[in-house]
Tab-separated table of C-alpha atoms in Angstrom:
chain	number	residue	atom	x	y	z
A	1	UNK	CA	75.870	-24.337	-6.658
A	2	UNK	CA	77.849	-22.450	-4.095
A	3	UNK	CA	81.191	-22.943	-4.392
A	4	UNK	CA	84.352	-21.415	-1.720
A	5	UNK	CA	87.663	-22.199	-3.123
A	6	UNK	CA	91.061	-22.120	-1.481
A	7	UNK	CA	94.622	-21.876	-2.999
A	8	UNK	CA	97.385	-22.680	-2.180
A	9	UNK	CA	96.031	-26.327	-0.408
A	10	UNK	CA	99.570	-26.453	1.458
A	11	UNK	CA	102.300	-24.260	1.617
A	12	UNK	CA	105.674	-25.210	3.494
A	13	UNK	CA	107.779	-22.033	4.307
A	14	UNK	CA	110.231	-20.722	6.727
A	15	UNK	CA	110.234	-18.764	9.606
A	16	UNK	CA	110.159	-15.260	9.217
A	17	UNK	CA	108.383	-15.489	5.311
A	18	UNK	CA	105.651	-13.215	4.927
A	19	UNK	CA	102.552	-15.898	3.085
A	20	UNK	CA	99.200	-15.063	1.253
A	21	UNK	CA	96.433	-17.418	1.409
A	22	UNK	CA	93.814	-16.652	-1.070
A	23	UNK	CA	90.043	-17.797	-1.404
A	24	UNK	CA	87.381	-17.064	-4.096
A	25	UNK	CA	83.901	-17.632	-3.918
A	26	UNK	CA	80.769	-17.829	-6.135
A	27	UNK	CA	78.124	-17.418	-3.704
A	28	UNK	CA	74.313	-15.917	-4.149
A	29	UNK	CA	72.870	-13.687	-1.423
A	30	UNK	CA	76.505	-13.181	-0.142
A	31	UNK	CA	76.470	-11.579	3.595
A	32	UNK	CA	80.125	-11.774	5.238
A	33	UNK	CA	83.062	-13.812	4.639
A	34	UNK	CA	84.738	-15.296	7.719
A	35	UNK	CA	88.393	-16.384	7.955
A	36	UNK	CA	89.468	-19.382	11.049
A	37	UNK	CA	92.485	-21.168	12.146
A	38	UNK	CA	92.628	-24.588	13.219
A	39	UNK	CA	95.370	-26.047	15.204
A	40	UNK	CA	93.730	-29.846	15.430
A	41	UNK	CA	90.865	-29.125	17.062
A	42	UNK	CA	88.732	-26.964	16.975
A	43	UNK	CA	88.733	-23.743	14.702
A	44	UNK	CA	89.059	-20.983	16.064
A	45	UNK	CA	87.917	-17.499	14.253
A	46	UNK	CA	90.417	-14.691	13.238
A	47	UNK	CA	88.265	-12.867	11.319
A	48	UNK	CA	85.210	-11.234	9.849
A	49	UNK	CA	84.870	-9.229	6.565
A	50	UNK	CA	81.592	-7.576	4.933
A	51	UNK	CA	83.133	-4.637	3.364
A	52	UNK	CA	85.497	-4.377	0.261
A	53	UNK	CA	88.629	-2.841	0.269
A	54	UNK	CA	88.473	-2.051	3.908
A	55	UNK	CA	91.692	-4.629	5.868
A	56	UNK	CA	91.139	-6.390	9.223
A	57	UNK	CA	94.608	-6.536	11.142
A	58	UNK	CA	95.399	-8.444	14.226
A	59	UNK	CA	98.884	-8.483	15.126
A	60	UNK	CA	100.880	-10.201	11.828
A	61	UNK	CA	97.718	-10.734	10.676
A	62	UNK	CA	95.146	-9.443	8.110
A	63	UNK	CA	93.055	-9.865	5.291
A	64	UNK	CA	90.877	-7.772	2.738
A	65	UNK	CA	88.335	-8.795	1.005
A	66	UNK	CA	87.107	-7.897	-3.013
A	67	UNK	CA	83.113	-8.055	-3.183
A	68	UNK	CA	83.550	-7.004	-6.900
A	69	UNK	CA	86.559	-9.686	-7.834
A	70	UNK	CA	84.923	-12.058	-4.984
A	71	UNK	CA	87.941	-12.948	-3.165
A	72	UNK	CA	89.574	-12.683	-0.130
A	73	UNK	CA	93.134	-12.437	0.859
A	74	UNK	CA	94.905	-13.541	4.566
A	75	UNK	CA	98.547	-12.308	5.306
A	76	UNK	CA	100.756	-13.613	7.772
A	77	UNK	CA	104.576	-11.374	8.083
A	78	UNK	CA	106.917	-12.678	9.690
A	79	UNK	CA	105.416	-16.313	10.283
A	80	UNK	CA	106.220	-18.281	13.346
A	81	UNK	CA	105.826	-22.107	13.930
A	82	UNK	CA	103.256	-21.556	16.033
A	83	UNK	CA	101.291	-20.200	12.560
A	84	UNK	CA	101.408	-23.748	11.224
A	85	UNK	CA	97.560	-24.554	10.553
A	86	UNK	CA	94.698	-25.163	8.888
A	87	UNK	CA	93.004	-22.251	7.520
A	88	UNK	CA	89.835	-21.939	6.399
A	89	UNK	CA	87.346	-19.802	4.583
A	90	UNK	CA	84.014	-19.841	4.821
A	91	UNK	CA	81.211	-17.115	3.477
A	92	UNK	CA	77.878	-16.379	5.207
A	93	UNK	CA	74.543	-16.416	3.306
A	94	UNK	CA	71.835	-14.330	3.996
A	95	UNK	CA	69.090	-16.787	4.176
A	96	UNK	CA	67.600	-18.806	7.206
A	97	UNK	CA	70.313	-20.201	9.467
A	98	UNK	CA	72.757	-17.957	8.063
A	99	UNK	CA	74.720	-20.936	6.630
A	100	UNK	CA	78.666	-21.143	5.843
A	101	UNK	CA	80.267	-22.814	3.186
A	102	UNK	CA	83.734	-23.423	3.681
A	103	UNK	CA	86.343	-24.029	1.758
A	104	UNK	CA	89.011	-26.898	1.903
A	105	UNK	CA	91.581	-25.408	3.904
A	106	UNK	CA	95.275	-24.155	3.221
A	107	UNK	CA	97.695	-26.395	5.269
A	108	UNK	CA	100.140	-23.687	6.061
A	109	UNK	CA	103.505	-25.592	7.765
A	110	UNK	CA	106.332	-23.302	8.958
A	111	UNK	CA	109.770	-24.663	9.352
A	112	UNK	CA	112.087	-22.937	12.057
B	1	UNK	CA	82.134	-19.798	30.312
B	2	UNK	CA	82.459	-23.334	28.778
B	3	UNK	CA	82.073	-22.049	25.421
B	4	UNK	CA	80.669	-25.038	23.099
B	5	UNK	CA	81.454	-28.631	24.708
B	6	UNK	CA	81.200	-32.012	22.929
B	7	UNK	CA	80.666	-35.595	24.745
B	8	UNK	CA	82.269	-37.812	23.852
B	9	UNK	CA	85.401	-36.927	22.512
B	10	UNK	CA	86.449	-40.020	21.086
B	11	UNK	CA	84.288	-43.455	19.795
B	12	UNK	CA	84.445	-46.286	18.138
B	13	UNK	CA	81.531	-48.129	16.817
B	14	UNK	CA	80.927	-50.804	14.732
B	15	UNK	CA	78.411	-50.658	11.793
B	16	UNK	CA	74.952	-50.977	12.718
B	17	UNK	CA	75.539	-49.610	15.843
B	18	UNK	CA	73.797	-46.308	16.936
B	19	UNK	CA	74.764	-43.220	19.573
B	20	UNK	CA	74.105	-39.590	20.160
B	21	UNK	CA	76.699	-37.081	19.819
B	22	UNK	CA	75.825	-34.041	22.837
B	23	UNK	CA	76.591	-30.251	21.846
B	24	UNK	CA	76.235	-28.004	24.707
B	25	UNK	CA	76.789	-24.263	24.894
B	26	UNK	CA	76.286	-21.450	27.308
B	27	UNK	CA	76.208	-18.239	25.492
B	28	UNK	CA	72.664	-18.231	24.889
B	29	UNK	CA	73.140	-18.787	21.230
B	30	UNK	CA	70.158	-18.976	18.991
B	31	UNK	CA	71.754	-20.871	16.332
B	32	UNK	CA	73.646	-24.342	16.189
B	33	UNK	CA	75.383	-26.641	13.487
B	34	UNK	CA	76.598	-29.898	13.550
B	35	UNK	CA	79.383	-30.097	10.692
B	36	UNK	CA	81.530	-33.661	9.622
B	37	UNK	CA	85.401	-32.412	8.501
B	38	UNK	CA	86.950	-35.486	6.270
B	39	UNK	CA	90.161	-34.816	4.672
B	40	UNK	CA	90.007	-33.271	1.503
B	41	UNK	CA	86.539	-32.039	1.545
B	42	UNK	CA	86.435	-29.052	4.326
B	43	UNK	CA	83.567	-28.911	6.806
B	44	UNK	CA	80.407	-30.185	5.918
B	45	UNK	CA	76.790	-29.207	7.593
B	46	UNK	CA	74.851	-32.301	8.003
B	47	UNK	CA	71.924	-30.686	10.307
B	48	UNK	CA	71.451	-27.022	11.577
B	49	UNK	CA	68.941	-25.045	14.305
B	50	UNK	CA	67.523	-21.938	14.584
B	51	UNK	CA	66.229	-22.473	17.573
B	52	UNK	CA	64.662	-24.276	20.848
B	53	UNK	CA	62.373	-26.912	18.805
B	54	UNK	CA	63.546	-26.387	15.673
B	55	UNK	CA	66.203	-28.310	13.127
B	56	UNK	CA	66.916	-28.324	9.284
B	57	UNK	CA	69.082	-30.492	6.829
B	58	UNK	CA	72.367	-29.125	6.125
B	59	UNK	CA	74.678	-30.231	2.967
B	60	UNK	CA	75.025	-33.875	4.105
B	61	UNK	CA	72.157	-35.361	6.144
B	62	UNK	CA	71.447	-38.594	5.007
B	63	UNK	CA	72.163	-41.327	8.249
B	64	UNK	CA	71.901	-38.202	10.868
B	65	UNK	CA	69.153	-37.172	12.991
B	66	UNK	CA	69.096	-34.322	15.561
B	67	UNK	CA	66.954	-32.473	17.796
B	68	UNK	CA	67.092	-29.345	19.920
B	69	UNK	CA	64.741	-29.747	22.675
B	70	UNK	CA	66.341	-27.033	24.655
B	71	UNK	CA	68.139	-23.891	24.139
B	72	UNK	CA	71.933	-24.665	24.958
B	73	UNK	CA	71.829	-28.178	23.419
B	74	UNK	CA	71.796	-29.988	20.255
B	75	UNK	CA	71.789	-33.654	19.696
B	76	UNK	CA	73.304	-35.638	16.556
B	77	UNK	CA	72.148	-39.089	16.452
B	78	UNK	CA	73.560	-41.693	13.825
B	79	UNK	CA	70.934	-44.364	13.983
B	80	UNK	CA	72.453	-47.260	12.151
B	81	UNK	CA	76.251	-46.447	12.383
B	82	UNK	CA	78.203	-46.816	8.527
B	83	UNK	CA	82.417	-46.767	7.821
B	84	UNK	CA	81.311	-43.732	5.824
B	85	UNK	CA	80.300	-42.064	8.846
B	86	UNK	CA	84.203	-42.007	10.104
B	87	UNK	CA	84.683	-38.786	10.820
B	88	UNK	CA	85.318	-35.866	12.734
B	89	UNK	CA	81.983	-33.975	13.874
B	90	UNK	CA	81.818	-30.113	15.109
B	91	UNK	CA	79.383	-28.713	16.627
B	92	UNK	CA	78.996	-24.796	16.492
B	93	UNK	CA	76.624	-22.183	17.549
B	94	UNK	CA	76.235	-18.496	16.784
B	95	UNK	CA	73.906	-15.613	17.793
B	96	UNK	CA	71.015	-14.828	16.090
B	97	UNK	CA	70.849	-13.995	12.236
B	98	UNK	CA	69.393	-10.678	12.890
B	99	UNK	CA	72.323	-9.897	15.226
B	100	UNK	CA	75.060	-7.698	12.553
B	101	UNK	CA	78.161	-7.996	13.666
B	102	UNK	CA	77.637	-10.943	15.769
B	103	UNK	CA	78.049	-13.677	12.898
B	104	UNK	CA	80.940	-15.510	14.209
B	105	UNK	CA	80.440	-19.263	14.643
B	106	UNK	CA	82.063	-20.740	17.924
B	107	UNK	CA	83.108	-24.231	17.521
B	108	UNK	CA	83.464	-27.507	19.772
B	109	UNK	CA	86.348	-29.075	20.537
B	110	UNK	CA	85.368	-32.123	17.964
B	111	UNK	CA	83.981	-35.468	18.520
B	112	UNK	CA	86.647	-38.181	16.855
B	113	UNK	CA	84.410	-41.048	15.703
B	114	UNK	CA	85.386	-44.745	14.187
B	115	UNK	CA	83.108	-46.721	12.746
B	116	UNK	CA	84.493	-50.421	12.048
């Protein structure tokens, strides 16, 4: 059974902390691994990873991902309240429909 | 450029009630999802589409129907409404599997439903 897990489920910190969210996956016919933020509504997506070892940055943002460890990483430097969120993993499978699985979620809360 | 829309945005509904959830999306997506999101157990597919005329079961289908009789929409129907079925529902769309690089799933804003 496919199976996305994330850790930490929440984290409280303070502004200006640098955080790591982590998720692993055991996944068959693995394609691309997909990291979003949701704000209550909607997600939204942040980013996109099919490659090991090879990091995705946006701004204070980035993550890597491990196709031999299966794992991802996302790290936010110097947070902001306006990080606090939901974040979620999900993996793409190469079969019809291209399917994700997510994960739970990391409720990330940052305190001024 | 709507994006994905949902109608409604909020319901409530007692049990044995039915209604149809609308997904609608402009971007010429091939591909659409409905997921549920319930605390503590992520999102959930109940019913996907990989196309006009097309739908499959997703993770969770049991008391959902859909259908996808055109392109830019994709219908969720609860037939006999449950409390179990208080949820939060997403729809989502994407372009075609064969399209690399082009995976990203665009979500809805969320349809809030009660069922009493």
């Amino acid at each position: 059974e496919d199976k996305v897990v994330q850790s930490p489920l929440s984290l409280v910190v303070h502004e200006g902390d640098t955080v790591t969210l982590n998720c692993s996956y055991e996944v068959t016919n693995f394609r691309s691994l997909l990291w979003y933020k949701q704000e209550k509504k909607a997600p939204t997506f942040l980013f996109m990873l099919t490659s090991s070892g090879i990091e995705k940055k946006s701004g204070r943002l980035s993550s890597i991902l491990d196709k031999k460890e299966l794992f991802s990483i996302l790290n936010i430097t110097a947070t902001q309240t306006g990080d606090s969120a939901v974040y979620l993993c999900a993996v793409v499978k190469e079969t019809s429909g291209s399917r994700l699985t997510f994960g739970e979620g990391t409720q990330l809360t940052v305190n001024p | 450029n709507a994006g994905v829309t949902q109608t409604p945005k909020f319901r409530v509904l007692k049990t044995g009630q039915s209604m149809t959830l609308l997904c609608a999306q402009d971007m010429n997506h091939e591909y659409m999802y409905w997921y549920r999101q319930d605390p503590g157990m992520g999102l959930r597919l109940i019913h996907y589409s990989v196309g006009e005329g097309t739908t499959a079961k997703g993770e969770v289908p049991d008391g959902y129907n859909v259908s996808r009789l055109k392109k830019q929409n994709f219908l969720l129907g609860l037939e006999s409404a449950a409390p179990s079925q208080t949820s939060v529902y997403f729809c989502a769309s994407r372009h075609s599997f064969w399209d690399r690089g082009r995976e990203t799933q665009y979500f809805g804003p969320g349809t809030r439903l009660l069922v009493l």
